[in-house]
Amino acid sequence: MNLPIANLPSDVFDVQAFAARLSAPDTNVIQVCKDAIGEATARQHKRFQQGEDAGVLIRQRAAYIDQILGLLWDREDFQTLDMALVAVGGYGRGELQPHSDIDLLVLLGEDCGVCEVRLSSFLTLLWDIGLHIGHSVRTVDECVNAARDDLTILTNMMEGRVLRGPQALMDAVWERTGTEHMWPYDVFFHAKIEEQNNRHHKYADTEYNLEPNVKSSPGGLRDLQTIGWLAERQFGVHSLAELPERDFLPEEDMKILEDGREFMWRVRYALHMITDHEEDRLLFDHQRRLAAMWGFEDGDKLAVEQFMQVYYRWAQALGMLNEVLVQHFEQAILMRDGVVEVRELNARFELRNGYVAARHDNVFGEYPPAMLEVFLLCAREENATGIAADTVRLLRHNLHVIDDEFRANETCQDIFLDFLRSPHRLTRLLKRMVRYGVLGRYIPGFGRIVGQMQHDLFHAYTVDAHTLEVIENMRRFQIPEFFERFPVTSRVVSRLPKIELLYLAGLFHDIGKGRGGDHSELGSVDAEEFCVQHRLSQRETNLVVWLVKNHLTMSAVSQRRDISDPDVIQEFAHHVGDQVRLDYLFALTVADINGTNPTLWNAWRGSLLRQLFTETKRALRRGLENPVDKQVWIDEARDAAKDLLEYRGFTPEEIETIWQERGEDYFLREKPEDIAWHTEAIAGHFDRSKPLVLIRSSVDSSVANTTQIFIHAHFSAQLFARICALLEILDLSIHDARIYNANDGMTLDTFFVLGSDGHAIADDPARLEHIKSYLADELGTEGAIEPVRRRLTRRKRSFSIPTETSMTVDTVKHYSVLEVRSPDRPGLLARLARIFVDFGIELEAAKIQTLGERVEDVFFITDQDQQPITDPELCAALQQAIREELDESASA
């Protein structure tokens, strides 16, 4: 039995004309088929660009491929054999994107007597005409056995569609693979949900991947296919539209499903079309092309950000439908098995089979605060799994009740604050609030950032997803299993007087993004309005507003200022003001960095924050009116280092002889154990014509998990550039550089390095010895060393972000501060160092900060007379040279 031909207009594919060309004498079958497919594809692409629905096009493609395969099958004279050609998988559903695989099952009857040579020739022909074929050849018994062992095979065959041959063969497969014979519905359901959960986990369990997979990411097409398979297996329906409307898919949800699926189909079709191959990943380059194709233009937001916000909102809507329908199917299993457990929670809600459920359909209309109360109950009930699917639908239908009057209602405000204090599932429920549209209605500013991507190499999430990840981190600080990863932060959070104030700062810290202007300032205005409206005390309001306004400050100071300088610590302590603010800001900063990009947090960055936190705490304990004397720090470092050296046999006179050329910065910034290490090595290094290189593994290093490299050598203008180039060759990444030029013509350079992947160098003595000997040998020669030239990653090539620079003068330290922000690339530091040489600039220190795939480096520089660079023309020329060099290298 053959299925009827789908609606296939002749101007898309003329079946009769194709059949005539195919049957013409001496015809070139391969070329005829290639031409027909190419012409039909070109016509479909043109229609797509003119606005034709993708759903129409992919079904038409399946229909004309049906005709081509059928006619080619007929040419082989297979009609006389007990054998069927069956479309399975997506092709079986009648959906075929331009470059999707065409999955076929050749189904053999018991007395088929098929000629393997002829069948192999047929399949080879399909490949020769340019079709990507996935095929299997099985008897009915083999299909049944394979389906019993492999759920994926069963699922593919559930969607089987006979193109040629006896329908009875496929009917026999369906009958013998039904729920009464294998994979009963509850087993099928749990296996499919596990499969979906594993797939979601692969994509970080979020619809908001910056380069999502349209087919497989959460909220993608596979989520819709999953609920389709569940529906077919339980109810025997072949379309979600056939589900019992009242309980499963009312008209409003069906409209969301159809429109969302069409959007995803359209994006996937466009990806196949513009890449000319099967491509389901919405990569950065593709995002920009699709945004332009569909008329988005740069404005307050980039065109690509506008397009992706539309994508994320559809993905979120489809993810929500998947969640609701999956829960409905699960409840249907329990009800079928007679398992219904109900416990009354209050007059409005009950706990039904583990889900908080409304006790009647008008609960939100009669008592609007219940829109928030349902989340509070779910967060308070330890045994609650979530909110019941029918109640989720009621929430969405009643979103209109969340208006200005609702937001001004003190009961609603109290419920929301109580929710933030709840012990269970806070982050999960906040995510549900976002997905169901509740949080965006209750905090309108949050609604504007839902699905807002940040098109750069720094942020791994959309603004709203990042915000919820930040709050998730705040929750982790309170869980014992994360104590080892965040020991200091966990202790700090445990003593915060009101944890909900930290959550509020997290909710509002990025809420001002996408509006233009300083998002910290804009967010602080929103935060203040919210706190005042919710009747927080003036002290609490001031704290939340201050945290939002300053949420980037601690990170910036720790990574861009010299925190070994007591003046910097004192200045930061004055800015913070008291220990409570410091504790809250520290917790917010650690949560923010970890929630921005998983690659950003490492022990090095953590050690900088801990150092700043600890020194600021000491300054606050002393009292802001009692700043520490810088000379005290220097004397303490010298005395401690002397004690270590005298224990090793040095006399005070020997020590002072070696130290006499050292400036105060050396003793201010270096730790006593490192000073002793350097001094002992210098004393034992008798051939001063050769550089001294020391290296300590991450275990011995005094700073986090970095490896410490110390170089004592004759000063030359090229030295820093040569060191940077050599470290690049060794595949090392510099994270801090301290340069001390002595009056005796020698320089002491300390570098803290990680591997280029951002991880600590393995504690491998052989590798450390190789690094040491390689640096000593190469630095003992003369001449420039060419920076490393490696091909940029695809992600970096996708961004043409121009380099930004700025310069200021530190009047206290008497040097200029040069900041460089640019996409990271091999050889960047070496290129900058060569520019310093060209301009006669001396480097005093550097703070190297890699943020994802972007660098924000700070250089403390002087002229050759150790004076700040104040000439405006020279400053402008230096920055121009840096921008041109780095941007040229990025485009090379």
GROMACS .gro file of C-alpha atoms in nm, residues 445-793:
model
  349
  445GLY     CA    1   1.289   4.561   3.431
  446PHE     CA    2   1.366   4.192   3.449
  447GLY     CA    3   1.112   4.125   3.178
  448ARG     CA    4   1.313   4.346   2.941
  449ILE     CA    5   1.629   4.137   2.983
  450VAL     CA    6   1.465   3.796   2.929
  451GLY     CA    7   1.645   3.635   2.636
  452GLN     CA    8   1.880   3.931   2.592
  453MET     CA    9   2.210   3.798   2.468
  454GLN     CA   10   2.543   3.972   2.509
  455HIS     CA   11   2.721   3.934   2.176
  456ASP     CA   12   3.080   3.915   2.291
  457LEU     CA   13   3.355   3.669   2.383
  458PHE     CA   14   3.311   3.726   2.755
  459HIS     CA   15   2.959   3.630   2.860
  460ALA     CA   16   2.848   3.268   2.829
  461TYR     CA   17   2.480   3.336   2.901
  462THR     CA   18   2.198   3.574   2.825
  463VAL     CA   19   2.148   3.847   3.085
  464ASP     CA   20   1.856   3.677   3.261
  465ALA     CA   21   2.022   3.334   3.256
  466HIS     CA   22   2.342   3.489   3.396
  467THR     CA   23   2.141   3.659   3.671
  468LEU     CA   24   1.983   3.332   3.779
  469GLU     CA   25   2.321   3.160   3.763
  470VAL     CA   26   2.457   3.427   3.998
  471ILE     CA   27   2.179   3.354   4.248
  472GLU     CA   28   2.242   2.981   4.205
  473ASN     CA   29   2.603   3.045   4.306
  474MET     CA   30   2.484   3.235   4.613
  475ARG     CA   31   2.283   2.926   4.707
  476ARG     CA   32   2.586   2.702   4.649
  477PHE     CA   33   2.785   2.904   4.901
  478GLN     CA   34   2.538   2.771   5.162
  479ILE     CA   35   2.567   2.403   5.066
  480PRO     CA   36   2.834   2.192   5.240
  481GLU     CA   37   2.937   2.007   4.922
  482PHE     CA   38   3.061   2.336   4.771
  483PHE     CA   39   3.260   2.442   5.078
  484GLU     CA   40   3.585   2.301   4.942
  485ARG     CA   41   3.549   2.499   4.621
  486PHE     CA   42   3.446   2.824   4.793
  487PRO     CA   43   3.580   2.800   5.150
  488VAL     CA   44   3.619   3.173   5.221
  489THR     CA   45   3.300   3.277   5.045
  490SER     CA   46   3.099   3.006   5.222
  491ARG     CA   47   3.215   3.132   5.561
  492VAL     CA   48   3.140   3.492   5.466
  493VAL     CA   49   2.789   3.409   5.342
  494SER     CA   50   2.712   3.209   5.657
  495ARG     CA   51   2.739   3.527   5.865
  496LEU     CA   52   2.539   3.761   5.640
  497PRO     CA   53   2.255   3.903   5.851
  498LYS     CA   54   1.990   3.886   5.575
  499ILE     CA   55   2.053   3.654   5.281
  500GLU     CA   56   1.759   3.796   5.085
  501LEU     CA   57   1.945   4.127   5.046
  502LEU     CA   58   2.223   3.941   4.865
  503TYR     CA   59   1.964   3.778   4.636
  504LEU     CA   60   1.807   4.117   4.562
  505ALA     CA   61   2.148   4.259   4.469
  506GLY     CA   62   2.195   3.961   4.239
  507LEU     CA   63   1.852   4.008   4.078
  508PHE     CA   64   1.917   4.375   4.001
  509HIS     CA   65   2.292   4.389   3.934
  510ASP     CA   66   2.259   4.353   3.554
  511ILE     CA   67   1.895   4.457   3.509
  512GLY     CA   68   2.000   4.785   3.345
  513LYS     CA   69   2.176   4.616   3.051
  514GLY     CA   70   2.056   4.687   2.701
  515ARG     CA   71   1.918   5.034   2.778
  516GLY     CA   72   2.228   5.235   2.694
  517GLY     CA   73   2.427   5.407   2.964
  518ASP     CA   74   2.593   5.262   3.272
  519HIS     CA   75   2.398   4.949   3.360
  520SER     CA   76   2.519   4.965   3.722
  521GLU     CA   77   2.371   5.311   3.767
  522LEU     CA   78   2.049   5.221   3.585
  523GLY     CA   79   2.014   4.902   3.788
  524SER     CA   80   2.067   5.084   4.116
  525VAL     CA   81   1.772   5.312   4.034
  526ASP     CA   82   1.548   5.010   3.972
  527ALA     CA   83   1.677   4.845   4.289
  528GLU     CA   84   1.601   5.151   4.500
  529GLU     CA   85   1.248   5.176   4.363
  530PHE     CA   86   1.188   4.808   4.438
  531CYS     CA   87   1.331   4.825   4.792
  532VAL     CA   88   1.130   5.136   4.881
  533GLN     CA   89   0.813   4.982   4.741
  534HIS     CA   90   0.874   4.664   4.943
  535ARG     CA   91   0.921   4.868   5.260
  536LEU     CA   92   1.279   4.768   5.331
  537SER     CA   93   1.449   4.983   5.590
  538GLN     CA   94   1.662   5.274   5.475
  539ARG     CA   95   1.976   5.087   5.581
  540GLU     CA   96   1.875   4.776   5.385
  541THR     CA   97   1.777   4.981   5.082
  542ASN     CA   98   2.107   5.168   5.087
  543LEU     CA   99   2.298   4.840   5.104
  544VAL     CA  100   2.120   4.681   4.807
  545VAL     CA  101   2.150   4.998   4.598
  546TRP     CA  102   2.520   5.031   4.686
  547LEU     CA  103   2.586   4.667   4.594
  548VAL     CA  104   2.418   4.702   4.255
  549LYS     CA  105   2.605   5.024   4.182
  550ASN     CA  106   2.939   4.874   4.288
  551HIS     CA  107   2.908   4.513   4.180
  552LEU     CA  108   3.206   4.544   3.943
  553THR     CA  109   3.429   4.742   4.179
  554MET     CA  110   3.592   4.465   4.380
  555SER     CA  111   3.673   4.262   4.072
  556ALA     CA  112   3.823   4.567   3.901
  557VAL     CA  113   4.037   4.665   4.199
  558SER     CA  114   4.168   4.313   4.259
  559GLN     CA  115   4.257   4.253   3.896
  560ARG     CA  116   4.357   4.599   3.774
  561ARG     CA  117   4.514   4.772   4.074
  562ASP     CA  118   4.828   4.698   4.273
  563ILE     CA  119   4.669   4.543   4.582
  564SER     CA  120   5.008   4.498   4.745
  565ASP     CA  121   5.008   4.876   4.789
  566PRO     CA  122   4.857   4.978   5.127
  567ASP     CA  123   4.737   5.303   4.970
  568VAL     CA  124   4.519   5.104   4.728
  569ILE     CA  125   4.383   4.896   5.016
  570GLN     CA  126   4.311   5.207   5.222
  571GLU     CA  127   4.133   5.374   4.930
  572PHE     CA  128   3.917   5.065   4.872
  573ALA     CA  129   3.842   5.033   5.245
  574HIS     CA  130   3.722   5.397   5.250
  575HIS     CA  131   3.500   5.320   4.951
  576VAL     CA  132   3.348   5.014   5.120
  577GLY     CA  133   3.310   5.174   5.460
  578ASP     CA  134   3.229   4.878   5.686
  579GLN     CA  135   3.263   4.502   5.723
  580VAL     CA  136   2.901   4.422   5.639
  581ARG     CA  137   2.925   4.590   5.300
  582LEU     CA  138   3.257   4.415   5.237
  583ASP     CA  139   3.107   4.074   5.314
  584TYR     CA  140   2.807   4.128   5.086
  585LEU     CA  141   3.021   4.271   4.806
  586PHE     CA  142   3.270   3.985   4.826
  587ALA     CA  143   2.992   3.725   4.801
  588LEU     CA  144   2.826   3.911   4.512
  589THR     CA  145   3.157   3.944   4.325
  590VAL     CA  146   3.249   3.576   4.353
  591ALA     CA  147   2.897   3.473   4.247
  592ASP     CA  148   2.904   3.718   3.956
  593ILE     CA  149   3.239   3.604   3.816
  594ASN     CA  150   3.142   3.238   3.843
  595GLY     CA  151   2.806   3.310   3.681
  596THR     CA  152   2.949   3.501   3.385
  597ASN     CA  153   3.155   3.232   3.218
  598PRO     CA  154   3.256   2.892   3.362
  599THR     CA  155   3.613   2.944   3.239
  600LEU     CA  156   3.668   3.273   3.424
  601TRP     CA  157   3.701   3.144   3.779
  602ASN     CA  158   4.033   2.993   3.879
  603ALA     CA  159   4.249   2.986   4.189
  604TRP     CA  160   4.451   3.283   4.064
  605ARG     CA  161   4.146   3.506   4.036
  606GLY     CA  162   4.019   3.371   4.367
  607SER     CA  163   4.348   3.447   4.541
  608LEU     CA  164   4.339   3.810   4.425
  609LEU     CA  165   3.989   3.857   4.564
  610ARG     CA  166   4.080   3.684   4.890
  611GLN     CA  167   4.388   3.902   4.926
  612LEU     CA  168   4.188   4.219   4.867
  613PHE     CA  169   3.915   4.098   5.104
  614THR     CA  170   4.161   4.007   5.379
  615GLU     CA  171   4.368   4.325   5.358
  616THR     CA  172   4.054   4.542   5.347
  617LYS     CA  173   3.913   4.360   5.650
  618ARG     CA  174   4.234   4.438   5.838
  619ALA     CA  175   4.214   4.802   5.733
  620LEU     CA  176   3.855   4.823   5.856
  621ARG     CA  177   3.949   4.654   6.182
  622ARG     CA  178   4.229   4.907   6.239
  623GLY     CA  179   3.986   5.187   6.165
  624LEU     CA  180   3.977   5.406   5.857
  625GLU     CA  181   4.132   5.687   6.058
  626ASN     CA  182   4.439   5.468   6.121
  627PRO     CA  183   4.591   5.383   5.782
  628VAL     CA  184   4.887   5.150   5.785
  629ASP     CA  185   5.224   5.313   5.722
  630LYS     CA  186   5.369   5.185   5.396
  631GLN     CA  187   5.712   5.169   5.559
  632VAL     CA  188   5.571   4.930   5.818
  633TRP     CA  189   5.477   4.685   5.541
  634ILE     CA  190   5.822   4.719   5.387
  635ASP     CA  191   6.002   4.672   5.719
  636GLU     CA  192   5.789   4.370   5.804
  637ALA     CA  193   5.871   4.205   5.471
  638ARG     CA  194   6.243   4.278   5.507
  639ASP     CA  195   6.259   4.151   5.864
  640ALA     CA  196   6.072   3.830   5.784
  641ALA     CA  197   6.293   3.763   5.480
  642LYS     CA  198   6.608   3.834   5.688
  643ASP     CA  199   6.500   3.581   5.947
  644LEU     CA  200   6.467   3.317   5.677
  645LEU     CA  201   6.803   3.404   5.522
  646GLU     CA  202   6.992   3.417   5.850
  647TYR     CA  203   6.856   3.073   5.927
  648ARG     CA  204   7.018   2.964   5.600
  649GLY     CA  205   7.356   3.108   5.700
  650PHE     CA  206   7.350   3.461   5.560
  651THR     CA  207   7.490   3.749   5.762
  652PRO     CA  208   7.299   4.080   5.782
  653GLU     CA  209   7.583   4.248   5.590
  654GLU     CA  210   7.562   3.997   5.303
  655ILE     CA  211   7.190   4.045   5.284
  656GLU     CA  212   7.211   4.425   5.277
  657THR     CA  213   7.477   4.411   5.006
  658ILE     CA  214   7.243   4.219   4.776
  659TRP     CA  215   6.942   4.434   4.869
  660GLN     CA  216   7.104   4.774   4.841
  661GLU     CA  217   6.990   4.825   4.480
  662ARG     CA  218   6.633   4.718   4.544
  663GLY     CA  219   6.360   4.981   4.546
  664GLU     CA  220   6.081   4.992   4.803
  665ASP     CA  221   5.828   4.847   4.556
  666TYR     CA  222   6.013   4.515   4.560
  667PHE     CA  223   5.972   4.473   4.936
  668LEU     CA  224   5.620   4.610   4.924
  669ARG     CA  225   5.495   4.364   4.664
  670GLU     CA  226   5.696   4.047   4.717
  671LYS     CA  227   5.633   3.798   4.996
  672PRO     CA  228   5.915   3.734   5.248
  673GLU     CA  229   5.958   3.371   5.140
  674ASP     CA  230   5.995   3.482   4.776
  675ILE     CA  231   6.242   3.756   4.868
  676ALA     CA  232   6.451   3.498   5.053
  677TRP     CA  233   6.426   3.257   4.759
  678HIS     CA  234   6.541   3.525   4.512
  679THR     CA  235   6.821   3.649   4.738
  680GLU     CA  236   6.969   3.306   4.804
  681ALA     CA  237   6.969   3.223   4.432
  682ILE     CA  238   7.126   3.556   4.332
  683ALA     CA  239   7.399   3.509   4.592
  684GLY     CA  240   7.484   3.170   4.446
  685HIS     CA  241   7.472   3.284   4.083
  686PHE     CA  242   7.832   3.379   4.008
  687ASP     CA  243   7.826   3.420   3.627
  688ARG     CA  244   7.631   3.746   3.597
  689SER     CA  245   7.681   3.747   3.221
  690LYS     CA  246   7.413   3.479   3.203
  691PRO     CA  247   7.054   3.524   3.316
  692LEU     CA  248   6.933   3.354   3.633
  693VAL     CA  249   6.600   3.175   3.594
  694LEU     CA  250   6.407   3.028   3.888
  695ILE     CA  251   6.081   2.840   3.872
  696ARG     CA  252   5.847   2.703   4.137
  697SER     CA  253   5.562   2.468   4.074
  698SER     CA  254   5.207   2.558   4.163
  699VAL     CA  255   5.240   2.360   4.485
  700ASP     CA  256   5.528   2.577   4.604
  701SER     CA  257   5.411   2.904   4.455
  702SER     CA  258   5.303   3.165   4.707
  703VAL     CA  259   5.028   3.289   4.477
  704ALA     CA  260   4.728   3.062   4.410
  705ASN     CA  261   4.789   2.778   4.165
  706THR     CA  262   5.007   2.972   3.924
  707THR     CA  263   5.363   2.879   3.848
  708GLN     CA  264   5.611   3.145   3.949
  709ILE     CA  265   5.901   3.229   3.717
  710PHE     CA  266   6.174   3.463   3.841
  711ILE     CA  267   6.431   3.611   3.602
  712HIS     CA  268   6.739   3.808   3.709
  713ALA     CA  269   6.921   3.946   3.404
  714HIS     CA  270   7.091   4.247   3.253
  715PHE     CA  271   6.836   4.510   3.165
  716SER     CA  272   6.765   4.573   2.799
  717ALA     CA  273   6.479   4.746   2.626
  718GLN     CA  274   6.397   4.422   2.444
  719LEU     CA  275   6.397   4.196   2.750
  720PHE     CA  276   6.026   4.204   2.837
  721ALA     CA  277   5.924   4.150   2.474
  722ARG     CA  278   6.162   3.855   2.444
  723ILE     CA  279   6.036   3.697   2.765
  724CYS     CA  280   5.674   3.731   2.655
  725ALA     CA  281   5.749   3.573   2.318
  726LEU     CA  282   5.936   3.283   2.481
  727LEU     CA  283   5.654   3.216   2.727
  728GLU     CA  284   5.409   3.211   2.435
  729ILE     CA  285   5.630   2.955   2.259
  730LEU     CA  286   5.622   2.746   2.578
  731ASP     CA  287   5.238   2.763   2.565
  732LEU     CA  288   5.219   2.960   2.889
  733SER     CA  289   4.982   3.243   2.973
  734ILE     CA  290   5.102   3.534   3.190
  735HIS     CA  291   4.861   3.642   3.463
  736ASP     CA  292   5.078   3.883   3.657
  737ALA     CA  293   5.410   4.048   3.584
  738ARG     CA  294   5.627   4.243   3.828
  739ILE     CA  295   5.925   4.432   3.689
  740TYR     CA  296   6.195   4.577   3.913
  741ASN     CA  297   6.474   4.767   3.741
  742ALA     CA  298   6.771   4.813   3.976
  743ASN     CA  299   7.034   5.084   3.964
  744ASP     CA  300   7.311   4.831   3.893
  745GLY     CA  301   7.185   4.761   3.541
  746MET     CA  302   7.006   4.443   3.641
  747THR     CA  303   6.636   4.368   3.635
  748LEU     CA  304   6.432   4.135   3.852
  749ASP     CA  305   6.121   4.012   3.673
  750THR     CA  306   5.859   3.791   3.833
  751PHE     CA  307   5.591   3.625   3.622
  752PHE     CA  308   5.296   3.421   3.744
  753VAL     CA  309   5.182   3.188   3.468
  754LEU     CA  310   4.923   2.925   3.388
  755GLY     CA  311   4.893   2.702   3.086
  756SER     CA  312   4.739   2.866   2.780
  757ASP     CA  313   4.416   2.681   2.864
  758GLY     CA  314   4.392   2.870   3.194
  759HIS     CA  315   4.475   2.569   3.408
  760ALA     CA  316   4.771   2.515   3.638
  761ILE     CA  317   5.082   2.358   3.494
  762ALA     CA  318   5.110   1.997   3.600
  763ASP     CA  319   5.357   1.943   3.883
  764ASP     CA  320   5.597   1.773   3.644
  765PRO     CA  321   5.964   1.826   3.740
  766ALA     CA  322   6.079   1.745   3.386
  767ARG     CA  323   5.854   2.013   3.234
  768LEU     CA  324   5.953   2.273   3.492
  769GLU     CA  325   6.322   2.200   3.429
  770HIS     CA  326   6.264   2.230   3.053
  771ILE     CA  327   6.096   2.571   3.098
  772LYS     CA  328   6.381   2.688   3.319
  773SER     CA  329   6.664   2.573   3.091
  774TYR     CA  330   6.488   2.691   2.774
  775LEU     CA  331   6.438   3.044   2.912
  776ALA     CA  332   6.796   3.061   3.040
  777ASP     CA  333   6.942   2.946   2.708
  778GLU     CA  334   6.727   3.171   2.487
  779LEU     CA  335   6.763   3.480   2.707
  780GLY     CA  336   7.140   3.430   2.696
  781THR     CA  337   7.134   3.508   2.324
  782GLU     CA  338   7.066   3.838   2.154
  783GLY     CA  339   6.813   3.950   1.900
  784ALA     CA  340   6.437   3.976   1.873
  785ILE     CA  341   6.211   3.671   1.901
  786GLU     CA  342   5.913   3.658   1.671
  787PRO     CA  343   5.577   3.636   1.848
  788VAL     CA  344   5.383   3.314   1.812
  789ARG     CA  345   5.149   3.305   1.515
  790ARG     CA  346   4.863   3.064   1.552
  791ARG     CA  347   4.533   3.050   1.375
  792LEU     CA  348   4.255   3.216   1.575
  793THR     CA  349   3.970   3.000   1.696
   0.00000   0.00000   0.00000
